[in-house]
Coordinates of C-alpha atoms in Angstrom, one line a residue:
X1229 CA 162.5 157.0 94.6
X1230 CA 162.6 157.0 90.8
X1231 CA 161.9 159.2 87.9
X1232 CA 158.2 159.5 88.8
X1233 CA 158.1 159.9 92.6
X1234 CA 154.4 160.2 93.4
X1235 CA 154.9 161.8 96.8
X1236 CA 156.5 164.7 95.0
X1237 CA 154.3 164.6 91.9
X1238 CA 150.9 164.9 93.6
X1239 CA 149.4 161.9 91.8
X1240 CA 146.7 159.8 93.5
X1241 CA 147.0 156.2 94.5
X1242 CA 144.0 154.1 95.2
X1243 CA 144.4 151.3 97.8
X1244 CA 141.7 148.6 97.6
X1245 CA 141.2 146.3 100.6
X1246 CA 142.3 149.3 102.6
X1247 CA 141.1 148.2 106.0
X1248 CA 142.6 144.7 105.8
X1249 CA 145.8 143.5 107.4
X1250 CA 148.0 144.5 104.5
X1251 CA 145.9 147.3 103.1
X1252 CA 146.1 149.3 106.4
X1253 CA 149.9 149.0 106.3
X1254 CA 150.0 150.1 102.7
X1255 CA 147.8 153.1 103.4
X1256 CA 149.9 154.1 106.5
X1257 CA 153.2 153.8 104.7
X1258 CA 152.0 155.7 101.6
X1259 CA 150.6 158.4 103.8
X1260 CA 153.8 158.7 105.8
X1261 CA 155.7 159.1 102.5
X1262 CA 153.5 162.1 101.6
X1263 CA 151.6 160.4 98.8
X1264 CA 148.0 161.4 97.9
X1265 CA 146.1 158.3 99.1
X1266 CA 142.6 157.2 98.5
X1267 CA 141.3 154.2 100.5
X1268 CA 138.5 152.1 99.1
X1269 CA 136.4 150.2 101.6
X1270 CA 132.9 149.0 102.1
X1271 CA 132.8 150.5 105.6
X1272 CA 134.2 154.1 105.3
X1273 CA 132.8 155.2 108.6
X1274 CA 134.6 152.5 110.5
X1275 CA 137.9 152.7 108.6
X1276 CA 140.0 154.5 111.2
X1277 CA 142.8 155.4 108.7
X1278 CA 145.4 158.2 109.0
X1279 CA 144.3 161.8 108.8
X1280 CA 144.5 163.2 105.2
X1281 CA 143.6 159.9 103.6
X1282 CA 140.6 160.2 101.2
X1283 CA 138.3 157.3 102.4
X1284 CA 135.6 156.4 99.9
X1285 CA 133.0 153.7 99.6
X1286 CA 133.8 151.0 97.0
X1287 CA 132.8 147.4 96.5
X1288 CA 134.2 145.1 93.8
X1289 CA 130.7 143.6 93.6
X1290 CA 129.0 147.0 93.0
X1291 CA 130.3 148.4 89.7
X1292 CA 128.3 151.6 90.3
X1293 CA 130.7 152.4 93.1
X1294 CA 133.8 152.2 91.0
X1295 CA 133.7 155.6 89.2
X1296 CA 133.9 157.6 92.4
X1297 CA 136.8 155.5 93.8
X1298 CA 138.7 155.6 90.5
X1299 CA 138.3 159.3 89.6
X1300 CA 141.7 161.0 88.9
X1301 CA 143.6 157.9 90.2
X1302 CA 146.9 157.1 88.6
X1303 CA 148.0 153.9 90.4
X1304 CA 146.1 151.1 92.1
X1305 CA 147.0 148.7 94.9
X1306 CA 144.8 145.8 93.8
X1307 CA 143.7 143.4 96.6
X1308 CA 141.6 141.1 94.4
X1309 CA 139.8 138.7 96.6
X1310 CA 136.5 139.4 94.9
X1311 CA 138.1 138.4 91.6
X1312 CA 139.3 135.2 93.1
X1313 CA 135.7 134.5 94.2
X1314 CA 134.5 135.1 90.7
X1315 CA 132.2 137.9 91.8
X1316 CA 133.5 140.7 89.6
X1317 CA 131.5 141.3 86.4
X1318 CA 133.2 140.4 83.1
X1319 CA 134.2 143.9 82.2
X1320 CA 135.8 144.1 85.6
X1321 CA 137.4 146.6 87.9
X1322 CA 140.7 146.4 86.1
X1323 CA 139.2 147.4 82.8
X1324 CA 137.2 150.2 84.5
X1325 CA 140.4 151.4 86.2
X1326 CA 142.3 151.7 82.9
X1327 CA 139.3 153.6 81.3
X1328 CA 139.6 156.0 84.2
X1329 CA 143.3 156.6 83.5
X1330 CA 145.1 154.2 85.8
X1331 CA 148.6 153.5 84.4
X1332 CA 150.0 151.2 87.0
X1333 CA 148.8 148.3 89.1
X1334 CA 150.5 146.6 92.1
X1335 CA 148.7 143.3 92.4
X1336 CA 148.4 141.6 95.8
X1337 CA 148.9 138.0 94.6
X1338 CA 150.4 135.0 96.3
X1339 CA 153.5 132.9 96.3
X1340 CA 151.4 130.1 94.8
X1341 CA 151.2 132.1 91.5
X1342 CA 154.8 131.0 90.8
X1343 CA 154.1 127.4 91.8
X1344 CA 155.4 124.6 89.6
X1345 CA 153.1 121.6 89.6
X1346 CA 155.9 119.1 89.7
X1347 CA 157.2 120.5 92.9
X1348 CA 154.4 119.1 95.1
X1349 CA 153.3 115.6 95.8
X1350 CA 150.0 114.3 94.4
X1351 CA 146.9 114.7 96.5
X1352 CA 145.1 117.4 98.4
X1353 CA 148.1 119.7 98.6
X1354 CA 148.9 119.7 94.9
X1355 CA 145.3 120.2 94.0
X1356 CA 145.0 123.2 96.3
X1357 CA 148.2 124.7 95.0
X1358 CA 147.2 124.3 91.4
X1359 CA 143.8 125.9 92.1
X1360 CA 145.4 128.8 94.0
X1361 CA 148.0 129.3 91.3
X1362 CA 145.4 129.5 88.6
X1363 CA 143.2 131.9 90.5
X1364 CA 146.0 134.4 91.2
X1365 CA 147.6 134.1 87.8
X1366 CA 144.2 134.9 86.2
X1367 CA 144.2 138.2 88.0
X1368 CA 147.9 138.9 87.2
X1369 CA 147.3 138.1 83.5
X1370 CA 144.2 140.3 83.4
X1371 CA 146.4 143.2 84.6
X1372 CA 149.3 142.4 82.3
X1373 CA 146.9 142.4 79.3
X1374 CA 145.8 146.0 79.9
X1375 CA 149.2 147.3 78.8
X1376 CA 149.5 149.3 82.0
X1377 CA 152.6 149.0 84.2
X1378 CA 152.5 146.3 86.8
X1379 CA 154.2 144.7 89.7
X1380 CA 153.0 141.4 91.3
X1381 CA 153.5 141.1 95.1
X1382 CA 153.5 137.4 96.0
X1383 CA 153.7 136.9 99.8
X1384 CA 154.1 133.5 101.3
X1385 CA 152.2 132.5 104.4
X1386 CA 151.5 135.3 106.8
X1387 CA 152.7 135.5 110.4
X1388 CA 149.3 137.0 111.1
X1389 CA 147.8 133.5 110.6
X1390 CA 149.0 133.0 114.2
X1391 CA 146.2 135.4 115.3
X1392 CA 143.9 132.4 115.1
X1393 CA 145.5 131.2 118.3
X1394 CA 144.8 134.5 120.1
X1395 CA 141.5 133.6 121.8
X1396 CA 143.0 130.5 123.5
X1397 CA 146.1 132.3 124.5
X1398 CA 144.1 135.1 126.0
X1399 CA 142.1 132.5 127.9
X1400 CA 145.2 131.0 129.3
X1401 CA 144.7 127.7 127.4
X1402 CA 147.3 125.7 125.5
X1403 CA 147.7 126.0 121.8
X1404 CA 146.7 122.7 120.3
X1405 CA 147.8 121.7 116.8
X1406 CA 149.2 118.8 114.8
X1407 CA 152.8 118.6 113.5
X1408 CA 154.5 120.9 116.0
X1409 CA 157.7 120.9 114.0
X1410 CA 155.9 122.1 110.8
X1411 CA 156.8 125.6 109.8
X1412 CA 157.2 128.1 107.1
X1413 CA 159.2 131.4 106.7
X1414 CA 156.2 133.4 107.9
X1415 CA 156.2 136.9 106.5
X1416 CA 155.4 140.1 108.5
X1417 CA 152.6 142.1 106.9
X1418 CA 154.7 145.3 107.2
X1419 CA 157.4 143.8 104.9
X1420 CA 154.8 143.0 102.3
X1421 CA 153.4 146.5 102.5
X1422 CA 156.8 148.1 102.3
X1423 CA 157.6 146.3 99.0
X1424 CA 154.2 147.2 97.7
X1425 CA 154.8 150.9 98.6
X1426 CA 158.1 150.8 96.7
X1427 CA 156.3 149.4 93.7
X1428 CA 153.7 152.2 93.9
X1429 CA 156.0 155.1 94.5
X1430 CA 159.0 154.3 92.3
X1431 CA 159.9 152.5 89.1
X1432 CA 162.2 150.0 90.9
X1433 CA 159.9 147.0 90.6
X1434 CA 158.0 147.6 87.4
X1435 CA 157.4 144.4 85.5
X1436 CA 158.6 142.2 88.4
X1437 CA 156.9 139.5 90.4
X1438 CA 158.2 139.6 93.9
X1439 CA 157.9 136.5 96.1
X1440 CA 158.2 137.6 99.7
X1441 CA 158.9 135.5 102.8
X1442 CA 160.3 135.9 106.3
X1443 CA 164.0 135.2 107.0
X1444 CA 163.8 131.5 108.1
X1445 CA 161.5 128.6 108.8
X1446 CA 159.7 128.9 112.2
X1447 CA 157.9 125.9 113.4
X1448 CA 154.5 126.0 115.1
X1449 CA 156.1 125.2 118.5
X1450 CA 158.6 127.9 118.0
X1451 CA 155.9 130.4 117.1
X1452 CA 154.1 129.7 120.3
X1453 CA 157.4 130.1 122.3
X1454 CA 157.9 133.5 120.6
X1455 CA 154.4 134.6 121.5
X1456 CA 155.0 133.5 125.1
X1457 CA 158.2 135.6 125.2
X1458 CA 156.4 138.6 123.7
X1459 CA 153.6 138.6 126.3
X1460 CA 155.8 137.6 129.2
X1461 CA 154.1 134.4 130.3
X1462 CA 154.1 130.7 129.5
X1463 CA 151.9 129.5 126.6
X1464 CA 151.9 125.7 126.5
X1465 CA 151.9 123.9 123.1
X1466 CA 150.0 120.6 122.9
X1467 CA 150.6 118.5 119.8
X1468 CA 147.6 116.7 118.4
X1469 CA 147.5 113.5 116.3
X1470 CA 146.1 114.1 112.8
X1471 CA 142.9 112.4 113.9
X1472 CA 142.5 114.6 116.9
X1473 CA 143.2 117.7 114.8
X1474 CA 140.5 116.8 112.3
X1475 CA 138.0 116.3 115.2
X1476 CA 139.0 119.7 116.7
X1477 CA 138.8 121.6 113.3
X1478 CA 135.5 119.9 112.5
X1479 CA 134.1 121.0 115.9
X1480 CA 135.3 124.6 115.1
X1481 CA 133.3 124.6 111.9
X1482 CA 136.1 124.0 109.4
X1483 CA 134.5 122.9 106.1
X1484 CA 135.0 119.2 105.3
X1485 CA 136.7 120.0 102.0
X1486 CA 139.5 121.9 103.8
X1487 CA 140.4 119.2 106.5
X1488 CA 142.6 117.0 104.3
X1489 CA 144.3 120.0 102.8
X1490 CA 145.1 121.6 106.2
X1491 CA 146.7 118.4 107.3
X1492 CA 148.7 118.1 104.1
X1493 CA 150.0 121.6 104.3
X1494 CA 151.4 121.0 107.8
X1495 CA 152.7 117.5 107.1
X1496 CA 154.5 118.9 104.1
X1497 CA 156.2 121.5 106.2
X1498 CA 157.8 119.3 108.9
X1499 CA 161.0 119.0 106.9
X1500 CA 162.5 122.1 105.4
X1501 CA 160.0 124.7 104.3
X1502 CA 157.6 122.6 102.3
X1503 CA 156.8 124.2 99.0
X1504 CA 157.8 127.6 100.1
X1505 CA 161.6 128.2 100.4
X1506 CA 163.0 131.3 101.9
X1507 CA 163.5 134.2 99.5
X1508 CA 165.9 137.2 99.5
X1509 CA 163.3 139.6 98.1
X1510 CA 163.1 141.9 101.2
X1511 CA 166.9 142.3 101.4
X1512 CA 167.2 142.9 97.6
X1513 CA 164.5 145.5 97.6
X1514 CA 165.1 147.3 100.9
X1515 CA 168.7 146.5 101.8
X1516 CA 167.8 145.0 105.2
X1517 CA 166.8 141.6 106.4
X1518 CA 163.1 140.8 106.7
X1519 CA 161.4 141.1 110.1
X1520 CA 161.4 137.9 112.1
X1521 CA 158.4 136.1 113.6
X1522 CA 159.7 137.1 117.0
X1523 CA 159.4 140.7 115.9
X1524 CA 155.9 140.1 114.6
X1525 CA 155.0 138.6 118.0
X1526 CA 156.2 141.7 119.8
X1527 CA 154.3 143.9 117.4
X1528 CA 151.1 142.0 118.1
X1529 CA 151.6 141.2 121.8
X1530 CA 148.4 143.1 122.8
X1531 CA 146.4 140.7 120.6
X1532 CA 147.4 137.8 122.8
X1533 CA 147.2 139.4 126.2

């Protein structure tokens, strides 16, 4: 997989956020490739990761935990949500990692990091995208400035967001949402992890920022039909008016500052793919087409039954 294949060389890769949706996939794929994997988590006893993975306690907000996690580590999969929340001390985990000898970072970023301000209409959506872009670029730039090798993994919106519907689907209730035709090229977490693993195990993607999407726009109504097909029973979709949606989200505890933005994101995605066009990254990197939302629904059918 390149001139420095870690699976063959016996070097150690640290995966942060190792028990999250993407982190678990990264750990499993690295382990299957024969890499020496260390998984950093705040709950090691509940991690349930593959045999042979070195599971250690680590917390971005607890600098005293970093040395044990970073000892003899060469490369890091950085899932930086603590950075985005501003909770990492100024000297930071990235700086500590370089001091410990880390020579490559694969940063879990977001498609918004490549956002161009002029591409979005004024209002809540543009404000949100600009804030998200700045937050993710801050982490990317911090890594770039270390002089270590880097790859930025920039996924679009995750198919796994549909898991928010799982409780009502399991209860036999309709999925209720505004803008049924709104959709994005939802990305399967396994595709994101596969590209991250390529970046960790080979030199193929050094110095690149990889924006990753699914193969095509899938509307909310189409998502629900795919879930119904995967579980073998009807799942009704009930379209709400914007006002009804705000009332529902408010009753579910959605913070007031997110209500306008949630509506704007969906309204923007009724025509085309909104601010997130389909990319060919998965095909370019792996030689195959990205997994579809229908495949994601099959893979997660048990979550909806």
